[in-house]
mmCIF file of C-alpha atoms in Angstrom:
data_model
loop_
_atom_site.group_PDB
_atom_site.id
_atom_site.type_symbol
_atom_site.label_atom_id
_atom_site.label_comp_id
_atom_site.label_asym_id
_atom_site.label_seq_id
_atom_site.Cartn_x
_atom_site.Cartn_y
_atom_site.Cartn_z
ATOM 1 C CA UNK A 201 0.000 0.000 0.000
ATOM 2 C CA UNK A 202 1.596 3.328 -1.060
ATOM 3 C CA UNK A 203 2.222 6.158 1.375
ATOM 4 C CA UNK A 204 -0.794 8.380 1.893
ATOM 5 C CA UNK A 205 -0.604 11.983 0.655
ATOM 6 C CA UNK A 206 -0.483 14.644 3.352
ATOM 7 C CA UNK A 207 -4.136 15.801 2.953
ATOM 8 C CA UNK A 208 -5.442 12.238 3.230
ATOM 9 C CA UNK A 209 -3.228 11.554 6.252
ATOM 10 C CA UNK A 210 -4.462 14.738 7.930
ATOM 11 C CA UNK A 211 -8.079 13.822 7.189
ATOM 12 C CA UNK A 212 -7.669 10.319 8.630
ATOM 13 C CA UNK A 213 -5.948 11.664 11.735
ATOM 14 C CA UNK A 214 -8.716 14.220 12.263
ATOM 15 C CA UNK A 215 -11.387 11.546 11.816
ATOM 16 C CA UNK A 216 -9.662 9.230 14.295
ATOM 17 C CA UNK A 217 -9.388 11.972 16.903
ATOM 18 C CA UNK A 218 -13.031 12.945 16.364
ATOM 19 C CA UNK A 219 -14.151 9.336 16.849
ATOM 20 C CA UNK A 220 -12.110 9.039 20.042
ATOM 21 C CA UNK A 221 -13.503 12.292 21.434
ATOM 22 C CA UNK A 222 -17.038 11.175 20.531
ATOM 23 C CA UNK A 223 -16.507 7.814 22.249
ATOM 24 C CA UNK A 224 -15.203 9.519 25.399
ATOM 25 C CA UNK A 225 -18.134 11.926 25.291
ATOM 26 C CA UNK A 226 -20.568 9.016 25.076
ATOM 27 C CA UNK A 227 -18.819 7.266 27.982
ATOM 28 C CA UNK A 228 -19.216 10.371 30.126
ATOM 29 C CA UNK A 229 -22.802 10.952 29.024
ATOM 30 C CA UNK A 230 -24.240 7.440 29.322
ATOM 31 C CA UNK A 231 -25.043 5.854 32.660
ATOM 32 C CA UNK A 232 -27.674 5.710 35.371
ATOM 33 C CA UNK A 233 -27.658 9.518 35.217
ATOM 34 C CA UNK A 234 -27.747 10.627 31.577
ATOM 35 C CA UNK A 235 -25.791 13.865 31.098
ATOM 36 C CA UNK A 236 -26.123 16.012 27.942
ATOM 37 C CA UNK A 237 -23.004 16.764 25.918
ATOM 38 C CA UNK A 238 -23.476 20.477 26.567
ATOM 39 C CA UNK A 239 -23.298 19.928 30.316
ATOM 40 C CA UNK A 240 -20.137 17.859 29.870
ATOM 41 C CA UNK A 241 -18.503 20.657 27.881
ATOM 42 C CA UNK A 242 -19.469 23.188 30.576
ATOM 43 C CA UNK A 243 -18.066 21.000 33.376
ATOM 44 C CA UNK A 244 -14.774 20.557 31.536
ATOM 45 C CA UNK A 245 -14.635 24.278 30.797
ATOM 46 C CA UNK A 246 -15.214 25.101 34.459
ATOM 47 C CA UNK A 247 -12.408 22.813 35.607
ATOM 48 C CA UNK A 248 -9.824 23.472 32.917
ATOM 49 C CA UNK A 249 -10.472 27.072 31.917
ATOM 50 C CA UNK A 250 -12.069 28.486 35.043
ATOM 51 C CA UNK A 251 -15.332 29.333 33.310
ATOM 52 C CA UNK A 252 -18.340 30.080 35.460
ATOM 53 C CA UNK A 253 -21.048 27.983 33.861
ATOM 54 C CA UNK A 254 -23.895 27.171 36.229
ATOM 55 C CA UNK A 255 -24.366 23.402 36.377
ATOM 56 C CA UNK A 256 -25.450 20.957 39.046
ATOM 57 C CA UNK A 257 -22.657 20.121 41.507
ATOM 58 C CA UNK A 258 -23.799 16.495 41.396
ATOM 59 C CA UNK A 259 -23.492 16.374 37.614
ATOM 60 C CA UNK A 260 -20.113 18.079 37.707
ATOM 61 C CA UNK A 261 -18.900 15.610 40.313
ATOM 62 C CA UNK A 262 -20.089 12.604 38.287
ATOM 63 C CA UNK A 263 -18.449 13.975 35.139
ATOM 64 C CA UNK A 264 -15.127 15.019 36.589
ATOM 65 C CA UNK A 265 -14.563 12.682 39.528
ATOM 66 C CA UNK A 266 -15.882 9.461 38.051
ATOM 67 C CA UNK A 267 -16.768 9.124 34.371
ATOM 68 C CA UNK A 268 -14.170 11.260 32.600
ATOM 69 C CA UNK A 269 -11.192 9.759 34.405
ATOM 70 C CA UNK A 270 -12.619 6.282 33.806
ATOM 71 C CA UNK A 271 -13.042 6.930 30.079
ATOM 72 C CA UNK A 272 -9.516 8.329 29.723
ATOM 73 C CA UNK A 273 -7.960 5.349 31.495
ATOM 74 C CA UNK A 274 -10.000 3.007 29.285
ATOM 75 C CA UNK A 275 -8.695 4.803 26.183
ATOM 76 C CA UNK A 276 -5.081 4.650 27.382
ATOM 77 C CA UNK A 277 -5.410 0.981 28.314
ATOM 78 C CA UNK A 278 -6.931 -0.016 24.987
ATOM 79 C CA UNK A 279 -4.382 1.998 23.028
ATOM 80 C CA UNK A 280 -1.391 0.558 24.913
ATOM 81 C CA UNK A 281 -2.570 -3.064 24.719
ATOM 82 C CA UNK A 282 -3.360 -2.808 20.999
ATOM 83 C CA UNK A 283 -0.013 -1.150 20.317
ATOM 84 C CA UNK A 284 1.768 -3.879 22.274
ATOM 85 C CA UNK A 285 -0.027 -6.544 20.263
ATOM 86 C CA UNK A 286 1.006 -4.973 16.961
ATOM 87 C CA UNK A 287 4.639 -4.811 18.109
ATOM 88 C CA UNK A 288 4.738 -8.410 19.344
ATOM 89 C CA UNK A 289 3.094 -9.803 16.218
ATOM 90 C CA UNK A 290 5.884 -8.206 14.176
ATOM 91 C CA UNK A 291 8.745 -9.159 16.499
ATOM 92 C CA UNK A 292 7.633 -12.760 16.912
ATOM 93 C CA UNK A 293 6.236 -13.133 13.383
ATOM 94 C CA UNK A 294 3.214 -14.830 14.910
ATOM 95 C CA UNK A 295 -0.364 -13.664 14.246
ATOM 96 C CA UNK A 296 -1.480 -15.025 17.620
ATOM 97 C CA UNK A 297 1.060 -13.031 19.627
ATOM 98 C CA UNK A 298 -0.405 -10.567 22.113
ATOM 99 C CA UNK A 299 0.784 -8.739 25.252
ATOM 100 C CA UNK A 300 -0.105 -11.593 27.585
ATOM 101 C CA UNK A 301 1.922 -14.130 25.615
ATOM 102 C CA UNK A 302 4.958 -13.123 27.684
ATOM 103 C CA UNK A 303 3.269 -14.104 30.952
ATOM 104 C CA UNK A 304 2.963 -10.476 32.058
ATOM 105 C CA UNK A 305 -0.739 -10.638 32.853
ATOM 106 C CA UNK A 306 -0.409 -13.831 34.879
ATOM 107 C CA UNK A 307 2.498 -12.347 36.850
ATOM 108 C CA UNK A 308 0.539 -9.168 37.532
ATOM 109 C CA UNK A 309 -2.391 -11.224 38.774
ATOM 110 C CA UNK A 310 -0.143 -13.136 41.151
ATOM 111 C CA UNK A 311 1.391 -9.929 42.479
ATOM 112 C CA UNK A 312 -1.992 -8.299 43.045
ATOM 113 C CA UNK A 313 -3.399 -11.376 44.787
ATOM 114 C CA UNK A 314 -0.267 -11.707 46.940
ATOM 115 C CA UNK A 315 -0.755 -8.144 48.199
ATOM 116 C CA UNK A 316 -4.535 -8.320 48.518
ATOM 117 C CA UNK A 317 -4.848 -11.697 50.243
ATOM 118 C CA UNK A 318 -1.456 -12.820 51.506
ATOM 119 C CA UNK A 319 -0.363 -9.374 52.709
ATOM 120 C CA UNK A 320 2.824 -9.382 50.655
ATOM 121 C CA UNK A 321 4.858 -6.215 51.144
ATOM 122 C CA UNK A 322 3.695 -5.646 54.700
ATOM 123 C CA UNK A 323 1.429 -2.770 53.718
ATOM 124 C CA UNK A 324 4.136 -0.900 51.808
ATOM 125 C CA UNK A 325 2.753 -2.043 48.430
ATOM 126 C CA UNK A 326 -0.657 -1.215 47.019
ATOM 127 C CA UNK A 327 -2.500 -3.760 44.903
ATOM 128 C CA UNK A 328 -1.405 -1.891 41.767
ATOM 129 C CA UNK A 329 2.179 -1.864 43.012
ATOM 130 C CA UNK A 330 2.041 -5.588 43.674
ATOM 131 C CA UNK A 331 0.611 -6.191 40.208
ATOM 132 C CA UNK A 332 3.371 -4.187 38.564
ATOM 133 C CA UNK A 333 6.041 -5.995 40.593
ATOM 134 C CA UNK A 334 4.604 -9.373 39.672
ATOM 135 C CA UNK A 335 4.424 -8.425 35.994
ATOM 136 C CA UNK A 336 8.067 -7.388 35.881
ATOM 137 C CA UNK A 337 9.147 -10.544 37.718
ATOM 138 C CA UNK A 338 7.206 -12.691 35.261
ATOM 139 C CA UNK A 339 8.702 -10.897 32.284
ATOM 140 C CA UNK A 340 12.204 -11.293 33.708
ATOM 141 C CA UNK A 341 11.636 -15.008 34.277
ATOM 142 C CA UNK A 342 10.301 -15.517 30.742
ATOM 143 C CA UNK A 343 13.250 -13.618 29.239
ATOM 144 C CA UNK A 344 15.732 -15.682 31.247
ATOM 145 C CA UNK A 345 14.043 -18.930 30.244
ATOM 146 C CA UNK A 346 13.904 -17.913 26.573
ATOM 147 C CA UNK A 347 17.563 -16.821 26.596
ATOM 148 C CA UNK A 348 18.595 -20.143 28.084
ATOM 149 C CA UNK A 349 16.838 -22.078 25.323
ATOM 150 C CA UNK A 350 17.929 -20.073 22.288
ATOM 151 C CA UNK A 351 15.884 -16.826 22.378
ATOM 152 C CA UNK A 352 14.131 -17.570 19.073
ATOM 153 C CA UNK A 353 10.574 -16.356 18.495
ATOM 154 C CA UNK A 354 9.115 -19.814 19.090
ATOM 155 C CA UNK A 355 11.155 -20.196 22.277
ATOM 156 C CA UNK A 356 9.917 -16.853 23.595
ATOM 157 C CA UNK A 357 6.300 -17.875 23.012
ATOM 158 C CA UNK A 358 6.828 -21.257 24.674
ATOM 159 C CA UNK A 359 8.579 -19.580 27.612
ATOM 160 C CA UNK A 360 5.661 -17.168 27.894
ATOM 161 C CA UNK A 361 3.170 -20.041 27.968
ATOM 162 C CA UNK A 362 5.193 -21.776 30.672
ATOM 163 C CA UNK A 363 5.463 -18.575 32.703
ATOM 164 C CA UNK A 364 1.736 -17.910 32.373
ATOM 165 C CA UNK A 365 0.895 -21.387 33.615
ATOM 166 C CA UNK A 366 3.289 -21.081 36.545
ATOM 167 C CA UNK A 367 1.962 -17.732 37.751
ATOM 168 C CA UNK A 368 -1.663 -18.742 37.143
ATOM 169 C CA UNK A 369 -1.052 -21.765 39.362
ATOM 170 C CA UNK A 370 0.480 -19.537 42.050
ATOM 171 C CA UNK A 371 -2.534 -17.212 41.884
ATOM 172 C CA UNK A 372 -4.945 -20.144 42.244
ATOM 173 C CA UNK A 373 -2.929 -21.530 45.151
ATOM 174 C CA UNK A 374 -3.018 -18.233 47.055
ATOM 175 C CA UNK A 375 -6.742 -17.746 46.470
ATOM 176 C CA UNK A 376 -7.752 -21.292 47.414
ATOM 177 C CA UNK A 377 -5.610 -21.489 50.547
ATOM 178 C CA UNK A 378 -5.858 -17.965 51.956
ATOM 179 C CA UNK A 379 -8.925 -16.124 50.669
ATOM 180 C CA UNK A 380 -12.383 -15.986 52.176
ATOM 181 C CA UNK A 381 -15.485 -15.888 49.978
ATOM 182 C CA UNK A 382 -15.610 -12.090 49.747
ATOM 183 C CA UNK A 383 -11.914 -11.812 48.899
ATOM 184 C CA UNK A 384 -12.211 -14.539 46.282
ATOM 185 C CA UNK A 385 -15.085 -12.680 44.612
ATOM 186 C CA UNK A 386 -13.093 -9.433 44.585
ATOM 187 C CA UNK A 387 -10.078 -11.181 43.105
ATOM 188 C CA UNK A 388 -12.186 -12.821 40.401
ATOM 189 C CA UNK A 389 -13.705 -9.465 39.415
ATOM 190 C CA UNK A 390 -10.261 -7.845 39.240
ATOM 191 C CA UNK A 391 -8.801 -10.707 37.237
ATOM 192 C CA UNK A 392 -11.487 -10.156 34.584
ATOM 193 C CA UNK A 393 -10.724 -6.438 34.384
ATOM 194 C CA UNK A 394 -12.328 -3.551 36.214
ATOM 195 C CA UNK A 395 -12.319 0.212 35.677
ATOM 196 C CA UNK A 396 -14.477 0.884 38.708
ATOM 197 C CA UNK A 397 -11.746 2.202 40.977
ATOM 198 C CA UNK A 398 -9.736 4.362 38.566
ATOM 199 C CA UNK A 399 -9.335 8.070 39.302
ATOM 200 C CA UNK A 400 -7.179 10.964 38.089
ATOM 201 C CA UNK A 401 -3.902 9.648 39.573
ATOM 202 C CA UNK A 402 -4.390 6.596 37.359
ATOM 203 C CA UNK A 403 -4.833 8.882 34.335
ATOM 204 C CA UNK A 404 -1.571 10.611 35.266
ATOM 205 C CA UNK A 405 0.149 7.207 35.175
ATOM 206 C CA UNK A 406 -1.586 5.625 32.170
ATOM 207 C CA UNK A 407 -1.487 8.560 29.750
ATOM 208 C CA UNK A 408 2.299 9.169 29.734
ATOM 209 C CA UNK A 409 2.963 5.432 29.434
ATOM 210 C CA UNK A 410 0.597 5.062 26.469
ATOM 211 C CA UNK A 411 1.729 8.217 24.655
ATOM 212 C CA UNK A 412 5.408 7.628 25.392
ATOM 213 C CA UNK A 413 5.125 4.020 24.264
ATOM 214 C CA UNK A 414 3.531 5.159 21.020
ATOM 215 C CA UNK A 415 6.357 7.628 20.376
ATOM 216 C CA UNK A 416 9.024 4.971 20.945
ATOM 217 C CA UNK A 417 7.183 2.464 18.758
ATOM 218 C CA UNK A 418 6.871 4.942 15.869
ATOM 219 C CA UNK A 419 10.620 5.561 16.014
ATOM 220 C CA UNK A 420 11.074 1.811 15.421
ATOM 221 C CA UNK A 421 8.442 1.446 12.675
ATOM 222 C CA UNK A 422 11.061 0.799 9.977
ATOM 223 C CA UNK A 423 12.697 -1.867 12.137
ATOM 224 C CA UNK A 424 9.331 -3.569 12.674
ATOM 225 C CA UNK A 425 8.782 -3.628 8.916
ATOM 226 C CA UNK A 426 12.160 -5.330 8.555
ATOM 227 C CA UNK A 427 11.353 -7.912 11.249
ATOM 228 C CA UNK A 428 8.383 -9.031 9.158
ATOM 229 C CA UNK A 429 10.942 -10.711 6.861
ATOM 230 C CA UNK A 430 12.818 -12.398 9.697
ATOM 231 C CA UNK A 431 15.718 -11.629 11.998
ATOM 232 C CA UNK A 432 18.373 -12.348 9.371
ATOM 233 C CA UNK A 433 16.710 -10.054 6.850
ATOM 234 C CA UNK A 434 16.431 -7.306 9.455
ATOM 235 C CA UNK A 435 20.132 -7.627 10.279
ATOM 236 C CA UNK A 436 21.007 -7.527 6.569
ATOM 237 C CA UNK A 437 19.076 -4.264 6.279
ATOM 238 C CA UNK A 438 21.235 -2.714 9.003
ATOM 239 C CA UNK A 439 18.826 -3.080 11.917
ATOM 240 C CA UNK A 440 20.595 -3.579 15.277
ATOM 241 C CA UNK A 441 18.519 -6.662 16.007
ATOM 242 C CA UNK A 442 19.480 -7.331 19.618
ATOM 243 C CA UNK A 443 19.087 -3.724 20.763
ATOM 244 C CA UNK A 444 15.770 -3.221 18.973
ATOM 245 C CA UNK A 445 14.330 -6.442 20.345
ATOM 246 C CA UNK A 446 15.375 -5.558 23.888
ATOM 247 C CA UNK A 447 13.876 -2.074 23.598
ATOM 248 C CA UNK A 448 10.588 -3.221 22.079
ATOM 249 C CA UNK A 449 10.113 -6.263 24.326
ATOM 250 C CA UNK A 450 10.841 -4.039 27.315
ATOM 251 C CA UNK A 451 8.410 -1.433 25.989
ATOM 252 C CA UNK A 452 5.561 -3.917 25.601
ATOM 253 C CA UNK A 453 6.290 -5.345 29.045
ATOM 254 C CA UNK A 454 6.252 -1.896 30.659
ATOM 255 C CA UNK A 455 3.035 -0.833 28.907
ATOM 256 C CA UNK A 456 1.214 -4.072 29.657
ATOM 257 C CA UNK A 457 2.402 -4.215 33.262
ATOM 258 C CA UNK A 458 1.308 -0.627 33.870
ATOM 259 C CA UNK A 459 -2.153 -1.111 32.382
ATOM 260 C CA UNK A 460 -2.737 -4.454 34.092
ATOM 261 C CA UNK A 461 -1.672 -2.959 37.418
ATOM 262 C CA UNK A 462 -4.364 -0.283 37.013
ATOM 263 C CA UNK A 463 -7.319 -2.176 35.535
ATOM 264 C CA UNK A 464 -6.542 -5.879 35.848
ATOM 265 C CA UNK A 465 -6.362 -8.460 33.084
ATOM 266 C CA UNK A 466 -8.194 -7.559 29.876
ATOM 267 C CA UNK A 467 -7.826 -9.986 27.020
ATOM 268 C CA UNK A 468 -8.383 -9.950 23.280
ATOM 269 C CA UNK A 469 -7.607 -6.247 22.740
ATOM 270 C CA UNK A 470 -3.961 -6.864 21.899
ATOM 271 C CA UNK A 471 -4.883 -9.796 19.660
ATOM 272 C CA UNK A 472 -7.896 -8.515 17.716
ATOM 273 C CA UNK A 473 -7.249 -4.806 17.255
ATOM 274 C CA UNK A 474 -3.919 -5.100 15.370
ATOM 275 C CA UNK A 475 -5.545 -7.502 12.910
ATOM 276 C CA UNK A 476 -8.467 -5.122 12.412
ATOM 277 C CA UNK A 477 -6.039 -2.242 11.861
ATOM 278 C CA UNK A 478 -3.947 -4.318 9.446
ATOM 279 C CA UNK A 479 -7.090 -5.193 7.517
ATOM 280 C CA UNK A 480 -7.945 -1.474 7.212
ATOM 281 C CA UNK A 481 -4.573 0.177 6.547
ATOM 282 C CA UNK A 482 -2.215 -2.610 5.491
ATOM 283 C CA UNK A 483 0.918 -4.061 7.110
ATOM 284 C CA UNK A 484 3.217 -1.024 7.003
ATOM 285 C CA UNK A 485 3.945 -0.047 10.592
ATOM 286 C CA UNK A 486 3.956 3.709 9.997
ATOM 287 C CA UNK A 487 0.228 3.267 9.359
ATOM 288 C CA UNK A 488 -0.431 0.152 11.430
ATOM 289 C CA UNK A 489 0.880 1.466 14.752
ATOM 290 C CA UNK A 490 -1.219 4.685 14.782
ATOM 291 C CA UNK A 491 -4.272 2.777 13.561
ATOM 292 C CA UNK A 492 -3.890 0.129 16.270
ATOM 293 C CA UNK A 493 -3.374 2.825 18.895
ATOM 294 C CA UNK A 494 -6.538 4.744 17.978
ATOM 295 C CA UNK A 495 -8.766 1.727 17.301
ATOM 296 C CA UNK A 496 -7.700 0.167 20.592
ATOM 297 C CA UNK A 497 -8.557 3.352 22.482
ATOM 298 C CA UNK A 498 -12.008 3.665 20.883
ATOM 299 C CA UNK A 499 -12.738 -0.051 21.282
ATOM 300 C CA UNK A 500 -11.948 -0.046 24.996
ATOM 301 C CA UNK A 501 -14.032 3.061 25.694
ATOM 302 C CA UNK A 502 -17.012 1.563 23.864
ATOM 303 C CA UNK A 503 -16.516 -1.742 25.704
ATOM 304 C CA UNK A 504 -16.624 0.137 29.001
ATOM 305 C CA UNK A 505 -19.927 1.738 28.007
ATOM 306 C CA UNK A 506 -21.389 -1.676 27.204
ATOM 307 C CA UNK A 507 -20.121 -3.111 30.503
ATOM 308 C CA UNK A 508 -22.063 -0.446 32.404
ATOM 309 C CA UNK A 509 -25.401 -0.621 30.568
ATOM 310 C CA UNK A 510 -25.891 -4.171 29.267
ATOM 311 C CA UNK A 511 -27.126 -5.483 32.640
ATOM 312 C CA UNK A 512 -29.371 -3.072 34.602
ATOM 313 C CA UNK A 513 -28.043 -2.099 38.036
ATOM 314 C CA UNK A 514 -24.871 -4.122 37.497
ATOM 315 C CA UNK A 515 -21.426 -3.543 35.985
ATOM 316 C CA UNK A 516 -19.831 -6.395 34.089
ATOM 317 C CA UNK A 517 -16.058 -6.934 34.196
ATOM 318 C CA UNK A 518 -14.754 -5.237 31.086
ATOM 319 C CA UNK A 519 -12.685 -8.293 30.169
ATOM 320 C CA UNK A 520 -15.925 -10.211 29.679
ATOM 321 C CA UNK A 521 -17.157 -7.597 27.207
ATOM 322 C CA UNK A 522 -13.909 -7.453 25.231
ATOM 323 C CA UNK A 523 -13.885 -11.250 24.908
ATOM 324 C CA UNK A 524 -17.555 -11.446 23.881
ATOM 325 C CA UNK A 525 -17.010 -8.867 21.154
ATOM 326 C CA UNK A 526 -13.410 -9.734 20.358
ATOM 327 C CA UNK A 527 -13.850 -13.426 19.578
ATOM 328 C CA UNK A 528 -16.562 -12.964 16.901
ATOM 329 C CA UNK A 529 -14.726 -9.938 15.498
ATOM 330 C CA UNK A 530 -11.538 -11.957 15.164
ATOM 331 C CA UNK A 531 -13.431 -14.756 13.412
ATOM 332 C CA UNK A 532 -14.959 -12.210 11.018
ATOM 333 C CA UNK A 533 -11.552 -10.697 10.229
ATOM 334 C CA UNK A 534 -10.119 -14.127 9.489
ATOM 335 C CA UNK A 535 -13.052 -14.922 7.229
ATOM 336 C CA UNK A 536 -12.866 -11.614 5.367
ATOM 337 C CA UNK A 537 -9.114 -11.775 4.882
ATOM 338 C CA UNK A 538 -8.988 -15.371 3.547
ATOM 339 C CA UNK A 539 -5.251 -15.155 3.184
ATOM 340 C CA UNK A 540 -2.212 -15.919 5.363
ATOM 341 C CA UNK A 541 -1.762 -13.300 8.102
#
C-alpha cells in the first residue's frame, strides 16, 4: 500500500481523533444519570479554563470525579494493549502473539493477589504496586528462560506459555488457601478487568505510558517492517537486532504491566485490534501502529460503556465484554481476509 498523501493523512488523523472524542463523550454521558453533551462541555470548561457555567454540583462531580477519568484510562489501556499486540506480532512473526503471551498478565495477577490476600509487602505495596512488581518478575523469568533455550521467536512464546501457567497456578494456590469468599469474589472481578476504581492519579500514570510508548514504537516502525521478513533479513538491512528487540520487548512489558496494574487483566484487545487495523490500513507499521493505537482506544471506551449498561443495576467486568465482542470480530476478520496473516 503506497504512502498516503499529506491531505489524506491529515483527514484520517482528524477523523480518528473525532471518533475518540465522541466515544469519550458518550462514555461520560451514558449511565444511570444521563448527562447532555453540553453539560459535559461546561463541566470541563469550568475545571480546565475556570469558566463560570452554572451546572449541578452532582453532575459536575459525576463527570469530573468518576466518568471522565474512567473513560480516559479506558482509552489509554486499549491503546497501549493494541499497540503492544502490533509490536509483538511483528517481532515474533506470529499472528497469535499478544501482550499476555509473555506471561505479564499472569504475573501481575499473582502480584496483586499476593498483596490483597497474603499481605505481601507488609502494607508498603498497594494492589497496583504488587501487580506491577509481579508483571516485571514474570517478564524477567520468561526472558531468562527464553535466553537459556535459544531466544528464538518460538522459544519466547513457549517460555511465555510456561510462565503464564506457573503464575496462574500460584494465583490459584493463594486464592484457594488464603482467601475468604468475599476476597475470592473481589479477586475474580479484578482478574477479569475492572475500571471501577480508577481516578485521576491513574490517568496521570496511564497517559504518559501510552503516549510515550507510542512515540518509541513509531521511532522503530522501519525496524518492525524489517522484522516481518525475519531476523536475518532485518540484520542484513542494518537493523541492530538485539538492541531493537530488547527495547521493544521491554516497551511492551512496561506498557502491559502498567495497564494491568491499574485495571486488571483484559484480554483480546492486543490480539484482535492489530488484525483489524492491518485489515484497514495494510501491514506497514507507519500506518499500522497509529491505527492500532486509535482503534484500541475507541474499542476499549465503547466496551466500558457496554459493561455499564448491558445489565441493569450491574457492571460487568470489562474483560468479559472485550472477549464477547473480540472473539466474533476476530473470526470475522479471518473470514474476510482469507489469506495468510
